[in-house]
Structure formats: structure tokens, C-alpha cells
């Protein structure tokens, strides 16, 4: 029985982690400086957000199709349940946030850029969808903050576990 995720899954974990860090940093910049103060950073945010979405779909497909590595030793039941819950929420949010960001941008009448390509709008903007856009952007921002909190707990738990003698959890996901 395997005790590690495949190399591709391990690469995806760390690549996505770096990208999430960038998405949250740029998102926080929009919150602090407003849309006008950040210039073309919004385009970078959109491009990497779409890229992250595609990588997340690949990641979920691999997670579902490949066998899950076994724990050695098995963690306490409650700890395993909380960790699983946090992982599941991260999967849901990191797929939901890009769709929400795309939908909100379309609803506001804006265009979504993927590098130099303009992606199709997910809905036709009207006066009514402008109000919807406001709600969606508020939810998008709140979703981002939830991701930040979950990542902080996830990282703290991973580091604490890593420092516990005999723990092999980090080995499941580490690159080397
Ligand atoms: C910043 C964004 C991060 C995200 C979105 C993220 C997300 C995830 C997810 C969804 C899993 C579950 C994999 C699965 O079973 O399907 C996972 C596993 C893991 N992550 Fe992260 N992670 C991030 C950062 C980190 C950091 C900074 C560390 C360590 C310092 C870390 C350490 C781990 C470890 C050790 C596991 C394996 C846990 C296990 O198999 O029970 N992660 N991560
Ligand atoms: C995992 C991916 C993503 C994360 C974590 C994320 C996070 C954030 C955060 C925290 C904000 C700040 C919200 C605020 O200003 O109140 C933000 C703003 C924004 N995001 Fe995202 N985002 C993601 C993906 C996307 C995608 C794919 C798009 C577009 C296709 C997008 C479009 C936008 C836009 C246009 C804003 C500016 C909203 C405004 O203040 O007017 N985001 N994002």
C-alpha cells in the first residue's frame, strides 16, 4: 500500500499553494488600495485564478482516480475528521472562487482576461446583474478570507505534526 501521493500530486500541492498565496496577496491589495490603485494586477489575478481553477480540476480528478495513501500510524479519529473537513473546504473554495470571480466580473459587465485572451462572459450584463455583481464580489472577498484562515490552520497543524518525532505526514506530500 502506497504511503505517499504521486509526484504529480505532490507538485500540484506546492504549485497551488504558491498560487493561492499570490491570489490572496493580490486580493488583499484590491481590498486595501481599491481597484484603481492596483493597475493591471487585476488581469494577473484573473489569469492566475483561471490557471489555478484548471489545476484544481486536474488535482481533484487525480485524487478521485488514484488510491489514497495510507496513514502510518493512523491519526486520532477527531483529528483526521477535522483535517479532512479543512481539505474538503479548500477544494470546494478553490474551485468555487474562480467560478464566482468570473461570474461576478461578467455580471459587472467586465471582461475576463486569460493572458492576452478574452474569455467569454458567463452571463450577459444588464442593470440588474450589476447588483448581483456587488453581492458576488462581496462573497468572493469573504471566500478569500475563509481560504486564508483555513490555510493558516492547515499550515500550523502541518508544522506542528512535522515537529512531532516519528510523524510521517509531511512525507506524504513533500517533494523530495
Ligand atoms: C497555501 C495553500 C495550501 C493549500 C490550498 C493546501 C491544501 C491542501 C489539501 C487540499 C490537502 C489534502 C490533500 C488530499 O488529501 O487530498 C493538503 C495536504 C497536506 N498539506 Fe497542504 N495546502 C497548502 C499549504 C500547505 C503548507 C504551507 C504546508 C506545510 C507547511 C502543507 C502541508 C500539507 C501536508 C503535510 C499535507 C498532507 C496531509 C495529509 O495527507 O493528511 N500545506 N494540503
Ligand atoms: C482561488 C482563486 C481566487 C482567490 C483566492 C481570489 C481572491 C480574491 C480576493 C481576496 C479579492 C479581494 C476582494 C475585495 O476586493 O473585496 C479578490 C478580488 C477580485 N477577484 Fe479574485 N480570487 C480568485 C480568483 C479570481 C478569478 C478567477 C477572477 C476572474 C476571473 C477573479 C476576479 C477578481 C476581481 C475582478 C476582483 C476585484 C473585485 C473588486 O474589488 O472590484 N478572482 N479576489
mmCIF file of N, CA and C in Angstrom, residues 24 31 92-94 96-104 131-148:
data_model
loop_
_atom_site.group_PDB
_atom_site.id
_atom_site.type_symbol
_atom_site.label_atom_id
_atom_site.label_comp_id
_atom_site.label_asym_id
_atom_site.label_seq_id
_atom_site.Cartn_x
_atom_site.Cartn_y
_atom_site.Cartn_z
ATOM 1 N N UNK A 24 -4.195 35.494 -2.846
ATOM 2 C CA UNK A 24 -4.633 36.180 -1.625
ATOM 3 C C UNK A 24 -3.909 37.518 -1.483
ATOM 4 N N UNK A 31 -8.366 45.001 -1.809
ATOM 5 C CA UNK A 31 -9.142 45.438 -0.646
ATOM 6 C C UNK A 31 -8.545 46.720 -0.064
ATOM 7 N N UNK A 92 -13.396 22.836 -2.280
ATOM 8 C CA UNK A 92 -14.642 23.491 -2.709
ATOM 9 C C UNK A 92 -14.385 24.979 -2.998
ATOM 10 N N UNK A 93 -13.677 25.653 -2.066
ATOM 11 C CA UNK A 93 -13.458 27.099 -2.219
ATOM 12 C C UNK A 93 -12.530 27.415 -3.392
ATOM 13 N N UNK A 94 -11.509 26.587 -3.588
ATOM 14 C CA UNK A 94 -10.549 26.898 -4.654
ATOM 15 C C UNK A 94 -11.100 26.583 -6.044
ATOM 16 N N UNK A 96 -14.701 26.998 -6.354
ATOM 17 C CA UNK A 96 -15.815 27.954 -6.345
ATOM 18 C C UNK A 96 -15.368 29.399 -6.555
ATOM 19 N N UNK A 97 -14.239 29.799 -5.944
ATOM 20 C CA UNK A 97 -13.801 31.196 -6.046
ATOM 21 C C UNK A 97 -13.515 31.646 -7.485
ATOM 22 N N UNK A 98 -12.793 30.844 -8.289
ATOM 23 C CA UNK A 98 -12.582 31.277 -9.679
ATOM 24 C C UNK A 98 -13.893 31.387 -10.462
ATOM 25 N N UNK A 99 -14.823 30.418 -10.261
ATOM 26 C CA UNK A 99 -16.111 30.486 -10.967
ATOM 27 C C UNK A 99 -16.847 31.755 -10.519
ATOM 28 N N UNK A 100 -16.840 32.003 -9.191
ATOM 29 C CA UNK A 100 -17.504 33.196 -8.647
ATOM 30 C C UNK A 100 -16.877 34.479 -9.173
ATOM 31 N N UNK A 101 -15.533 34.506 -9.248
ATOM 32 C CA UNK A 101 -14.827 35.699 -9.740
ATOM 33 C C UNK A 101 -15.180 35.972 -11.196
ATOM 34 N N UNK A 102 -15.257 34.909 -11.980
ATOM 35 C CA UNK A 102 -15.587 35.006 -13.407
ATOM 36 C C UNK A 102 -17.029 35.507 -13.569
ATOM 37 N N UNK A 103 -17.935 34.856 -12.786
ATOM 38 C CA UNK A 103 -19.361 35.214 -12.826
ATOM 39 C C UNK A 103 -19.554 36.680 -12.412
ATOM 40 N N UNK A 104 -18.877 37.084 -11.331
ATOM 41 C CA UNK A 104 -19.016 38.456 -10.819
ATOM 42 C C UNK A 104 -18.516 39.468 -11.855
ATOM 43 N N UNK A 131 -26.222 44.647 -9.600
ATOM 44 C CA UNK A 131 -26.464 44.445 -8.156
ATOM 45 C C UNK A 131 -25.971 43.055 -7.768
ATOM 46 N N UNK A 132 -26.242 42.093 -8.669
ATOM 47 C CA UNK A 132 -25.783 40.724 -8.432
ATOM 48 C C UNK A 132 -24.250 40.711 -8.340
ATOM 49 N N UNK A 133 -23.614 41.494 -9.215
ATOM 50 C CA UNK A 133 -22.150 41.556 -9.230
ATOM 51 C C UNK A 133 -21.607 42.016 -7.881
ATOM 52 N N UNK A 134 -22.277 43.012 -7.295
ATOM 53 C CA UNK A 134 -21.827 43.520 -5.991
ATOM 54 C C UNK A 134 -21.865 42.414 -4.941
ATOM 55 N N UNK A 135 -22.994 41.678 -4.934
ATOM 56 C CA UNK A 135 -23.140 40.574 -3.966
ATOM 57 C C UNK A 135 -22.064 39.520 -4.221
ATOM 58 N N UNK A 136 -21.882 39.176 -5.507
ATOM 59 C CA UNK A 136 -20.902 38.128 -5.848
ATOM 60 C C UNK A 136 -19.481 38.555 -5.464
ATOM 61 N N UNK A 137 -19.149 39.831 -5.667
ATOM 62 C CA UNK A 137 -17.814 40.298 -5.291
ATOM 63 C C UNK A 137 -17.618 40.294 -3.778
ATOM 64 N N UNK A 138 -18.700 40.621 -3.046
ATOM 65 C CA UNK A 138 -18.604 40.569 -1.573
ATOM 66 C C UNK A 138 -18.349 39.121 -1.139
ATOM 67 N N UNK A 139 -19.095 38.183 -1.763
ATOM 68 C CA UNK A 139 -18.920 36.760 -1.433
ATOM 69 C C UNK A 139 -17.521 36.284 -1.827
ATOM 70 N N UNK A 140 -17.033 36.798 -2.977
ATOM 71 C CA UNK A 140 -15.698 36.444 -3.468
ATOM 72 C C UNK A 140 -14.628 36.868 -2.438
ATOM 73 N N UNK A 141 -14.775 38.084 -1.939
ATOM 74 C CA UNK A 141 -13.823 38.595 -0.934
ATOM 75 C C UNK A 141 -13.901 37.790 0.347
ATOM 76 N N UNK A 142 -15.142 37.469 0.787
ATOM 77 C CA UNK A 142 -15.306 36.707 2.027
ATOM 78 C C UNK A 142 -14.746 35.293 1.863
ATOM 79 N N UNK A 143 -14.977 34.716 0.679
ATOM 80 C CA UNK A 143 -14.430 33.384 0.381
ATOM 81 C C UNK A 143 -12.908 33.398 0.478
ATOM 82 N N UNK A 144 -12.311 34.478 -0.018
ATOM 83 C CA UNK A 144 -10.850 34.621 0.030
ATOM 84 C C UNK A 144 -10.355 34.637 1.477
ATOM 85 N N UNK A 145 -11.099 35.362 2.333
ATOM 86 C CA UNK A 145 -10.691 35.447 3.746
ATOM 87 C C UNK A 145 -10.824 34.075 4.418
ATOM 88 N N UNK A 146 -11.879 33.338 4.068
ATOM 89 C CA UNK A 146 -12.052 31.991 4.636
ATOM 90 C C UNK A 146 -10.882 31.092 4.194
ATOM 91 N N UNK A 147 -10.490 31.206 2.909
ATOM 92 C CA UNK A 147 -9.342 30.416 2.423
ATOM 93 C C UNK A 147 -8.103 30.759 3.254
ATOM 94 N N UNK A 148 -7.892 32.058 3.484
ATOM 95 C CA UNK A 148 -6.721 32.481 4.262
ATOM 96 C C UNK A 148 -6.737 31.839 5.650
#
